[in-house]
Short mmCIF file of N, CA and C in Angstrom, two decimals:
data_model
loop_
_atom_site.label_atom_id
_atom_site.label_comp_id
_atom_site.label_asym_id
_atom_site.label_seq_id
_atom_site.Cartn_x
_atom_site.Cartn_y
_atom_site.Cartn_z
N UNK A 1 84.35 148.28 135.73
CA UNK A 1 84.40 147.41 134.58
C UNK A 1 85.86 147.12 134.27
N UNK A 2 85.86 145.96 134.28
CA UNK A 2 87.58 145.31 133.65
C UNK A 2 87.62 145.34 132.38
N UNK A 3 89.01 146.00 131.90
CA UNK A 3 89.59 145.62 130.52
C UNK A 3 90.28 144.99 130.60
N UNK A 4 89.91 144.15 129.06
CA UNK A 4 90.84 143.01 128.75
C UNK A 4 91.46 143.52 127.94
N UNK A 5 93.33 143.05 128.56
CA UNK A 5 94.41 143.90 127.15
C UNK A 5 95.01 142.41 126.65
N UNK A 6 95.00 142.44 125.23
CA UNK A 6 95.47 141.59 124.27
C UNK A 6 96.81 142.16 123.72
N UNK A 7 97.92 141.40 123.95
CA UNK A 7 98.93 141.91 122.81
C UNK A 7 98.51 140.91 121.42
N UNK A 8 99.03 141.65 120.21
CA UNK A 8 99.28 140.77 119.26
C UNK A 8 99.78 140.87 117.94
N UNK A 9 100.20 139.76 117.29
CA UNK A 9 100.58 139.83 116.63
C UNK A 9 100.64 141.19 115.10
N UNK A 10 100.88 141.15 114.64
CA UNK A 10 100.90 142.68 113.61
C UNK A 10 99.73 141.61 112.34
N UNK A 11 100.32 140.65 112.16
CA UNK A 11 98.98 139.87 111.07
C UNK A 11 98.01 139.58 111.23
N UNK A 12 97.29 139.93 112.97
CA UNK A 12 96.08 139.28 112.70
C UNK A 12 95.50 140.76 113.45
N UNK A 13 95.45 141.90 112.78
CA UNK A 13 94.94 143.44 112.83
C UNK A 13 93.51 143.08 112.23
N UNK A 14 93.72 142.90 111.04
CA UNK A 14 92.13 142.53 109.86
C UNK A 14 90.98 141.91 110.92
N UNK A 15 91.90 140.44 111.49
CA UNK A 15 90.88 139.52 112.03
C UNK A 15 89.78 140.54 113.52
N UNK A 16 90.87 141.20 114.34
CA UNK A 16 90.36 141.41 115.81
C UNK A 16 89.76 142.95 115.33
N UNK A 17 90.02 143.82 114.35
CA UNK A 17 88.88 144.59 114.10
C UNK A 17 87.82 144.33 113.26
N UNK A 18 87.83 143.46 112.61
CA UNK A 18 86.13 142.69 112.20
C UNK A 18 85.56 142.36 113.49
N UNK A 19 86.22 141.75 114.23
CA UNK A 19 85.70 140.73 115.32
C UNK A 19 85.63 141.95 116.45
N UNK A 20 85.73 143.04 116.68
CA UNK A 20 85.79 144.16 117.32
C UNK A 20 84.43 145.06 116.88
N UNK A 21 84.37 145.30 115.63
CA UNK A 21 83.32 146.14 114.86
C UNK A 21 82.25 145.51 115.01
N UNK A 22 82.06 144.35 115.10
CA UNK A 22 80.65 143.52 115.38
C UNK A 22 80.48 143.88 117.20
N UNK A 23 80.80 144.23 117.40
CA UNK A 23 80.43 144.60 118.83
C UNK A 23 79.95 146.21 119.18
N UNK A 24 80.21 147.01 118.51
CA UNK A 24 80.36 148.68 118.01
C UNK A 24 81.46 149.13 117.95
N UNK A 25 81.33 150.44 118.99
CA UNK A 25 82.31 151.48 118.69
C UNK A 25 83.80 151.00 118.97
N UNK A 26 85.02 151.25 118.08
CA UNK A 26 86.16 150.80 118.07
C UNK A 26 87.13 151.96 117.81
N UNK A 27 87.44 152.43 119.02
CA UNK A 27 88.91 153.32 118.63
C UNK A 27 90.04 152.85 118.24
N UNK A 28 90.88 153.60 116.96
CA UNK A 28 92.13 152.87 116.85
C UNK A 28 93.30 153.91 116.85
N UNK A 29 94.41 153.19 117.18
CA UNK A 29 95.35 154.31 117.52
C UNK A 29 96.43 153.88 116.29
N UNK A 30 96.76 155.36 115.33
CA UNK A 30 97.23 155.54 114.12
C UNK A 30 98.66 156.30 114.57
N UNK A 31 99.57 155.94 113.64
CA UNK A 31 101.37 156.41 113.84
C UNK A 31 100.96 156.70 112.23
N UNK A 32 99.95 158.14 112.30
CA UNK A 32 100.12 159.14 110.89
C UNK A 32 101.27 159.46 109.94
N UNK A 33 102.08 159.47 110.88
CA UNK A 33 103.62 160.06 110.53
C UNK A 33 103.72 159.18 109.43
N UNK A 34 103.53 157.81 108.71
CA UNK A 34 103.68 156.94 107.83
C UNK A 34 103.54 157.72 106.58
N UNK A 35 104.39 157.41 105.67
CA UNK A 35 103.96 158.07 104.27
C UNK A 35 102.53 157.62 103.44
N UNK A 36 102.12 156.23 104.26
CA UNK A 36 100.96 155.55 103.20
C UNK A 36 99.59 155.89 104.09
N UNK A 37 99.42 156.74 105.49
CA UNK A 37 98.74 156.80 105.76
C UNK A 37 97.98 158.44 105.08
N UNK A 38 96.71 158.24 104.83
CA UNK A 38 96.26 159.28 104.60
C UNK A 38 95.38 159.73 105.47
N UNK A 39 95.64 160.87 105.89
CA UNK A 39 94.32 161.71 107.09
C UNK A 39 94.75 163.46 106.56
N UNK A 40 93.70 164.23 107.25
CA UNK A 40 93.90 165.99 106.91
C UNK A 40 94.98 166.04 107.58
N UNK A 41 95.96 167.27 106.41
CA UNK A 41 96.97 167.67 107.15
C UNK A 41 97.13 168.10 108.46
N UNK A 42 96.43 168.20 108.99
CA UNK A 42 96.71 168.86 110.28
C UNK A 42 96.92 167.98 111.17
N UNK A 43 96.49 166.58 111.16
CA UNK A 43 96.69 165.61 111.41
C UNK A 43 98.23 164.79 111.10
N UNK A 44 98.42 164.77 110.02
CA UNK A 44 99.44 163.65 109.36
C UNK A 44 100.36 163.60 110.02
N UNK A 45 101.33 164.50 110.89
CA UNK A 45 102.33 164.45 111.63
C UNK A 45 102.20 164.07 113.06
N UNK A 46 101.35 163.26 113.27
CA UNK A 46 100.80 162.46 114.51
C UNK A 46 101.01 161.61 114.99
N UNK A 47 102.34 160.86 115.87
CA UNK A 47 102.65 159.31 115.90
C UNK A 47 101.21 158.70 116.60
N UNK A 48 100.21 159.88 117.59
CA UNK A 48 99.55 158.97 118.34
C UNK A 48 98.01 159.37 117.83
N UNK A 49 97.39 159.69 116.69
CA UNK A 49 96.32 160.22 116.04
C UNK A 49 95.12 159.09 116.20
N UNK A 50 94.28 159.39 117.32
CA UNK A 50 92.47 158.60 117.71
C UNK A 50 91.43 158.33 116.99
N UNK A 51 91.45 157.40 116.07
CA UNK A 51 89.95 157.25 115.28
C UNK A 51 88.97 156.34 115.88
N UNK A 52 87.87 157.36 116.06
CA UNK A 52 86.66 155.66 115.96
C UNK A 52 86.02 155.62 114.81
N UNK A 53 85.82 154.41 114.92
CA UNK A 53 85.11 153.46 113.68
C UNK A 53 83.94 152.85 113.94
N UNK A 54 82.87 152.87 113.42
CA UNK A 54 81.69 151.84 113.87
C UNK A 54 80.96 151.92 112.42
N UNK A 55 80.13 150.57 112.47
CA UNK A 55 79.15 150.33 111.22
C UNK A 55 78.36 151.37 111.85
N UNK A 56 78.08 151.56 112.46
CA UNK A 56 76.56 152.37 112.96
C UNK A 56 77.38 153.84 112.25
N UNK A 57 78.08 154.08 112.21
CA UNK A 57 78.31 155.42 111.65
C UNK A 57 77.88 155.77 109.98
N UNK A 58 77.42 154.74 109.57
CA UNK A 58 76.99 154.37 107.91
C UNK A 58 77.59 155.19 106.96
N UNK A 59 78.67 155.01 106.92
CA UNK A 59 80.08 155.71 106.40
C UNK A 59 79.66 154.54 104.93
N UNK A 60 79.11 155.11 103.74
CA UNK A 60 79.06 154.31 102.53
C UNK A 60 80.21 154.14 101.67
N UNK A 61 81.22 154.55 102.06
CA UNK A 61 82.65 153.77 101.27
C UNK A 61 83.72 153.34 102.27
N UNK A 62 83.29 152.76 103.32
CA UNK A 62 84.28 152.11 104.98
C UNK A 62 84.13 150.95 104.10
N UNK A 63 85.53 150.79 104.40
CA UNK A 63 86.22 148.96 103.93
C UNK A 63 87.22 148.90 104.45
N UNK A 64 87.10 147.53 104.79
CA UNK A 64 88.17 146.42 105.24
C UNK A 64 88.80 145.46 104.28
N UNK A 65 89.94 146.30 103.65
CA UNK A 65 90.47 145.05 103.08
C UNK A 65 91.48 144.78 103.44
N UNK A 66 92.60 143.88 103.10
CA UNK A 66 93.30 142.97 103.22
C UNK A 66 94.78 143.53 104.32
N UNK A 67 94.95 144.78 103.69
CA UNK A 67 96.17 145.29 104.20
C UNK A 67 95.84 146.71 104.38
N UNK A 68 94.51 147.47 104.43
CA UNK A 68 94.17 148.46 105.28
C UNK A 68 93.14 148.85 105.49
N UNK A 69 91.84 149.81 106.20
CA UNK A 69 90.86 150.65 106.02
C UNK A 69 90.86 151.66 105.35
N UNK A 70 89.14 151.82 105.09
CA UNK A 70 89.50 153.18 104.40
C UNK A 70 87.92 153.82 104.31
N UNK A 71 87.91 155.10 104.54
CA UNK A 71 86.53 155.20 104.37
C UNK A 71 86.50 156.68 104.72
N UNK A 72 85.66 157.64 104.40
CA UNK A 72 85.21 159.08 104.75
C UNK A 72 85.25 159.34 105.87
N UNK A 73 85.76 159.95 106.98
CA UNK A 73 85.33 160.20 107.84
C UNK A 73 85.37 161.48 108.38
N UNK A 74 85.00 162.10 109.19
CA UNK A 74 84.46 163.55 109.41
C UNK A 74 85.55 164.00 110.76
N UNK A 75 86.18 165.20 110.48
CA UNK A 75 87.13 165.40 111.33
C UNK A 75 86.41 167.16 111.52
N UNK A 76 85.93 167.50 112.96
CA UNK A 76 85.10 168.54 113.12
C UNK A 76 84.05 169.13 111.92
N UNK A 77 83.36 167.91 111.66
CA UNK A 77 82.02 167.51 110.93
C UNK A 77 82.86 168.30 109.17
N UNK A 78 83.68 167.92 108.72
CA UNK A 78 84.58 168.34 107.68
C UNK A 78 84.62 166.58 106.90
N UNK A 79 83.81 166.16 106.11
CA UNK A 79 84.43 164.56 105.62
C UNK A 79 85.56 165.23 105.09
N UNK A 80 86.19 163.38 105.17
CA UNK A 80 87.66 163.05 104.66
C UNK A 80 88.32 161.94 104.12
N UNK A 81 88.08 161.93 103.20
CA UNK A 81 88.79 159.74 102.62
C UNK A 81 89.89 159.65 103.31
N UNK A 82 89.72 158.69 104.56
CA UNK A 82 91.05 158.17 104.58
C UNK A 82 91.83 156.95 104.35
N UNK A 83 92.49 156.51 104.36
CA UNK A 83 93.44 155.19 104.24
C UNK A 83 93.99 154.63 104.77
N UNK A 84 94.16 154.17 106.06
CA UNK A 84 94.77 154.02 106.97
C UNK A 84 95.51 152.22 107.15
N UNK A 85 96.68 152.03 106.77
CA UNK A 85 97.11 150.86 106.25
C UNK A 85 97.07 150.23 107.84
N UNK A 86 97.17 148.78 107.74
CA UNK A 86 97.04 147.71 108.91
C UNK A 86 98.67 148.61 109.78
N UNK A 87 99.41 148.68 108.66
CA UNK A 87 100.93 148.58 109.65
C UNK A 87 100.66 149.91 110.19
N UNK A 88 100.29 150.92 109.87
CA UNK A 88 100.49 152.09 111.23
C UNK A 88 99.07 151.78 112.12
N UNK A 89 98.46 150.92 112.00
CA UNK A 89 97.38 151.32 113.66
C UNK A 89 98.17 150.30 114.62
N UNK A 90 98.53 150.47 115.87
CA UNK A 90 99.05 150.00 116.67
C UNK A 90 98.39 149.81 118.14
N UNK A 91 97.22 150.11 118.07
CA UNK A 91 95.85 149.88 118.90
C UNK A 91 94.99 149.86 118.63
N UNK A 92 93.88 148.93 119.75
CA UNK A 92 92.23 149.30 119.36
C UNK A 92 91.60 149.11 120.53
N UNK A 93 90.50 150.00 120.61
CA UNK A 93 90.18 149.51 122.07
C UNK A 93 88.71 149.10 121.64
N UNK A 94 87.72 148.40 121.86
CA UNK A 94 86.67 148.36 121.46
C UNK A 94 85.53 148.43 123.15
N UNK A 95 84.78 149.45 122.84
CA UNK A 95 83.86 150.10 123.99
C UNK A 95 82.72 149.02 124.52
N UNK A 96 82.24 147.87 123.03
CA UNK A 96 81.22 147.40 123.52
C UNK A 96 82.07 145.94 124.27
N UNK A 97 82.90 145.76 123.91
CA UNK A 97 83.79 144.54 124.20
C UNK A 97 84.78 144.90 125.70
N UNK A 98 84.87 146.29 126.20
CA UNK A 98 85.75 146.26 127.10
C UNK A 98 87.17 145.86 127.25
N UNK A 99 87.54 145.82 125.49
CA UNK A 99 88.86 144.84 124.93
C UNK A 99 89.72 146.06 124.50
N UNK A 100 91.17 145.56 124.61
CA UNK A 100 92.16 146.63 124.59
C UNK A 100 93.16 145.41 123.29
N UNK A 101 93.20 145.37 122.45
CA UNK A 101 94.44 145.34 121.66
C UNK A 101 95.82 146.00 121.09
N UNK A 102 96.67 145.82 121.48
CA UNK A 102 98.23 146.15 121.39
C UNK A 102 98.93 145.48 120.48
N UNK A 103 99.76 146.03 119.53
CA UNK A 103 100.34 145.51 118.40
C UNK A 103 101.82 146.12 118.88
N UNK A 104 102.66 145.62 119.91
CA UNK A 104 103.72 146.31 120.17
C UNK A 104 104.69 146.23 118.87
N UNK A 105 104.55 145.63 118.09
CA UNK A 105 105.72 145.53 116.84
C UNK A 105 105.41 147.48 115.89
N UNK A 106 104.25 147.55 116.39
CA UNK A 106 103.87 148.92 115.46
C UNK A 106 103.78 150.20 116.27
N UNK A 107 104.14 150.01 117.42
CA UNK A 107 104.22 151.20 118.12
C UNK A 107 105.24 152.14 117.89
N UNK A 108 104.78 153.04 117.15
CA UNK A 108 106.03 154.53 116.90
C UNK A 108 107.28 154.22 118.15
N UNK A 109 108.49 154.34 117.31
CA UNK A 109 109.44 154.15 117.91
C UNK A 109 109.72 155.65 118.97
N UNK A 110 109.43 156.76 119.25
CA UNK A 110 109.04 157.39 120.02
C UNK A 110 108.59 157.43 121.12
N UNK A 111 107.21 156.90 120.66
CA UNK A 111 106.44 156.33 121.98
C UNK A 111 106.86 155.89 122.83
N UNK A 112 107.68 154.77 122.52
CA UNK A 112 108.39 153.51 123.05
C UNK A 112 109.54 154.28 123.71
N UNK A 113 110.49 155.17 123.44
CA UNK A 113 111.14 156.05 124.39
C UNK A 113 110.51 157.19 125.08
N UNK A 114 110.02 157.16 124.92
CA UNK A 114 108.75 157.96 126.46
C UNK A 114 108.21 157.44 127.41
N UNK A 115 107.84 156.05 127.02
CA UNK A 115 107.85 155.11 127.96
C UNK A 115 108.81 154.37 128.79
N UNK A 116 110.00 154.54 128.32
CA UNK A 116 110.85 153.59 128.93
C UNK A 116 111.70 154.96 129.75
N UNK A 117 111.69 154.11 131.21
CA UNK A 117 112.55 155.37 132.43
C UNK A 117 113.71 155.04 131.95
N UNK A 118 114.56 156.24 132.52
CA UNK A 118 116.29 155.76 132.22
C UNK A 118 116.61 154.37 133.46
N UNK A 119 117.45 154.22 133.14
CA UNK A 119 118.04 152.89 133.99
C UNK A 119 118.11 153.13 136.11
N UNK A 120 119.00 154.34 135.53
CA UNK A 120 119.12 155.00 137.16
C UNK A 120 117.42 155.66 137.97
N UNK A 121 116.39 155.35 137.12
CA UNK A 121 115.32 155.69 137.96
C UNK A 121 114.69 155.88 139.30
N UNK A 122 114.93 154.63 139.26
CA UNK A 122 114.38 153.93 140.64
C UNK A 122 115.03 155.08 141.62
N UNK A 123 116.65 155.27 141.67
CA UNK A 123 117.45 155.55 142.51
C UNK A 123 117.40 157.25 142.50
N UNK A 124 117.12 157.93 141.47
CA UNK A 124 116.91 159.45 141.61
C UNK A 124 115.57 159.50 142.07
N UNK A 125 114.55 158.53 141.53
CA UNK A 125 113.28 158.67 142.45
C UNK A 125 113.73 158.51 144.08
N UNK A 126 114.19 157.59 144.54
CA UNK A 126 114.64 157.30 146.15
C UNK A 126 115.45 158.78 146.56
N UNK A 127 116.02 159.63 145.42
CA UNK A 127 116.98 160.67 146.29
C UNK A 127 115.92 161.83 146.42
N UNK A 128 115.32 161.98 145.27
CA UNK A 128 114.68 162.98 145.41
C UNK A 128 113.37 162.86 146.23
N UNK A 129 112.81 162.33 147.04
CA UNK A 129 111.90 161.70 147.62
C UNK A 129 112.92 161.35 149.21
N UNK A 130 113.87 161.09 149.73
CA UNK A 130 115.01 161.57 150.62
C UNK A 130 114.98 163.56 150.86
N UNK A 131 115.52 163.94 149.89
CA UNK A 131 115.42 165.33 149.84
C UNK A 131 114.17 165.68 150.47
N UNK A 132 113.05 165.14 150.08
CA UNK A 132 112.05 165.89 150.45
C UNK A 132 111.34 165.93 151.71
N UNK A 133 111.63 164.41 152.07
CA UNK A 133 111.57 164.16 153.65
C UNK A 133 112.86 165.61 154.03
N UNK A 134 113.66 165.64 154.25
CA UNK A 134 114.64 166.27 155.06
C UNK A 134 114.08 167.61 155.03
N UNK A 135 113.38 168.30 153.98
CA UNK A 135 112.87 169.63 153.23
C UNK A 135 111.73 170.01 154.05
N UNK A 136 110.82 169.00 154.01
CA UNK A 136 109.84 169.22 153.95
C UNK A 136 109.33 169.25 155.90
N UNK A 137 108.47 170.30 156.24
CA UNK A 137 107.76 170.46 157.68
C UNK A 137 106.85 169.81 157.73
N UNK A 138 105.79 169.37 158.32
CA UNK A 138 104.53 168.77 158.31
C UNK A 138 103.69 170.25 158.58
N UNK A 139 102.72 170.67 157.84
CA UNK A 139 101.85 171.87 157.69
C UNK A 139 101.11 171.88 159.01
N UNK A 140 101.11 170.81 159.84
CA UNK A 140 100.25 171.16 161.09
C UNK A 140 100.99 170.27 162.08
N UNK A 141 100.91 170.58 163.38
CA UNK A 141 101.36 170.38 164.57
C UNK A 141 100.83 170.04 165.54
N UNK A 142 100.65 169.36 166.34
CA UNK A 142 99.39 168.82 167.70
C UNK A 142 100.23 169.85 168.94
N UNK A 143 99.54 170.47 169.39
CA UNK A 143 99.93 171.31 170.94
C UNK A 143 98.87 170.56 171.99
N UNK A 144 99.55 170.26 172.95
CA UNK A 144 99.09 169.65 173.80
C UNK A 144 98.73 169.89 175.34
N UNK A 145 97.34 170.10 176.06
CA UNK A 145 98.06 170.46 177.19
C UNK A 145 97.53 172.22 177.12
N UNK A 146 96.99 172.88 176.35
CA UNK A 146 96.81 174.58 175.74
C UNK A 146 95.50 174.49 176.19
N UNK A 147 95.14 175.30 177.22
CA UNK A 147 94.09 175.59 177.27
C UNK A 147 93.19 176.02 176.14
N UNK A 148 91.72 175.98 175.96
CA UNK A 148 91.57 176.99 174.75
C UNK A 148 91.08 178.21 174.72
N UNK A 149 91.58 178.52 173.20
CA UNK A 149 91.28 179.31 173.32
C UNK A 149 89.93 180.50 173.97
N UNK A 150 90.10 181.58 174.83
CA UNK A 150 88.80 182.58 174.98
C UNK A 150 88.09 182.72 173.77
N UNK A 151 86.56 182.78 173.99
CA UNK A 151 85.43 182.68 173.21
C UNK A 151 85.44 184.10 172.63
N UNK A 152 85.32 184.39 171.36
CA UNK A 152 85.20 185.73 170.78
C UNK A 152 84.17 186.49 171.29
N UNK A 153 84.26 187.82 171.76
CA UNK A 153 82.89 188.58 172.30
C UNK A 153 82.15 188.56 171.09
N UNK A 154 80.88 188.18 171.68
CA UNK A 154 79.92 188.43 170.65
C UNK A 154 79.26 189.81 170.39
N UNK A 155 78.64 189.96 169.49
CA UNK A 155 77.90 191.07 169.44
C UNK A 155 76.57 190.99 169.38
N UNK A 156 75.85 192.50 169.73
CA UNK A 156 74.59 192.03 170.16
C UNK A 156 73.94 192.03 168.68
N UNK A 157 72.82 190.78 169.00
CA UNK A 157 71.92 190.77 167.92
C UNK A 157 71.06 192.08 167.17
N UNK A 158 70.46 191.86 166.03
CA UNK A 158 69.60 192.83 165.72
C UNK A 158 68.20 192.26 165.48
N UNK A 159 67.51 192.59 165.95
CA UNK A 159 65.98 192.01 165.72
C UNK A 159 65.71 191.60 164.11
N UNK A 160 64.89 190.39 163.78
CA UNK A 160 64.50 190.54 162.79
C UNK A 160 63.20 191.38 162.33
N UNK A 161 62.66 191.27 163.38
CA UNK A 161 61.15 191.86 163.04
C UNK A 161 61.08 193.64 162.42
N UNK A 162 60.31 193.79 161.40
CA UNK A 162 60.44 195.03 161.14
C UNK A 162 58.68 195.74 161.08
N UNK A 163 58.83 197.05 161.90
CA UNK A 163 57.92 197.77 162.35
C UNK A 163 57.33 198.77 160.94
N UNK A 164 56.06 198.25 160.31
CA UNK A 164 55.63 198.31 159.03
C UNK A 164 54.13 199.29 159.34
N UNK A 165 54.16 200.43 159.19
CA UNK A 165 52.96 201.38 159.63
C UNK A 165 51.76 201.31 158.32
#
């Protein structure tokens, strides 16, 4: 199955998870670390913290308004009001849609240096990958030409049959 990845804009978050939730289940990816986001502490210090969301979960205070979500949700069957403003979710993937949305303007600035190689990459990848050719034996060898080896003496069988009076 192909996913489709969308980048987009940071203002139209509201529009592509309505238009996401009508399809079902919708994971979104939260940069907790925000002061306006609310989730259990154990959570809050999370640039990369996983929620799904679905109507089918009949969560009776989930809303969508204007500039965030918010609704109970159960973190190891524990409910929890949370709040989760448009500006820290910085993904969504939606399961019934096969759709990937990216909000690169909101991606924890972290992230974004974990992702990015240093400049000289390419070239310590090429040395160290050099090194290893020169290092490295090949674990097996072709001999050619070797008779083979003599057959192991066998030993003699033992009957199966057993003599039952």
């Amino acid at each position: 199955m192909n996913m489709k990845l969308t980048e987009a804009p940071n203002i139209d978050k509201k529009t592509h998870l309505e238009r996401l939730l009508t399809e079902g289940l919708v994971t979104i990816f939260v940069d907790s670390q925000r002061s306006d986001v609310l989730v259990p502490n154990q959570h809050k210090y999370n640039p990369q913290l996983i929620l799904n969301l679905s109507y089918k979960f009949y969560i009776p205070d989930f809303k969508i308004v204007e500039d965030h979500v918010e609704g109970t949700l159960k973190f190891g069957s524990i409910p929890f009001f949370c709040h989760i403003p448009f500006d820290g979710i910085y993904g969504m993937v939606s399961q019934g849609l096969s759709e990937t949305v990216v909000f690169p303007e909101s991606i924890p600035g972290e992230l974004l240096t974990k992702a990015h190689l240093p400049p000289d990459y390419e070239e310590a990848k090429e040395n160290v990958n050099d090194q290893i050719k020169k290092e490295t034996k090949p674990a097996f060898s072709v001999i050619e030409n070797q008779p083979p080896p003599p057959p192991a003496p066998s030993k003699p069988k033992k009957g199966h049959l057993k003599i039952v009076k």
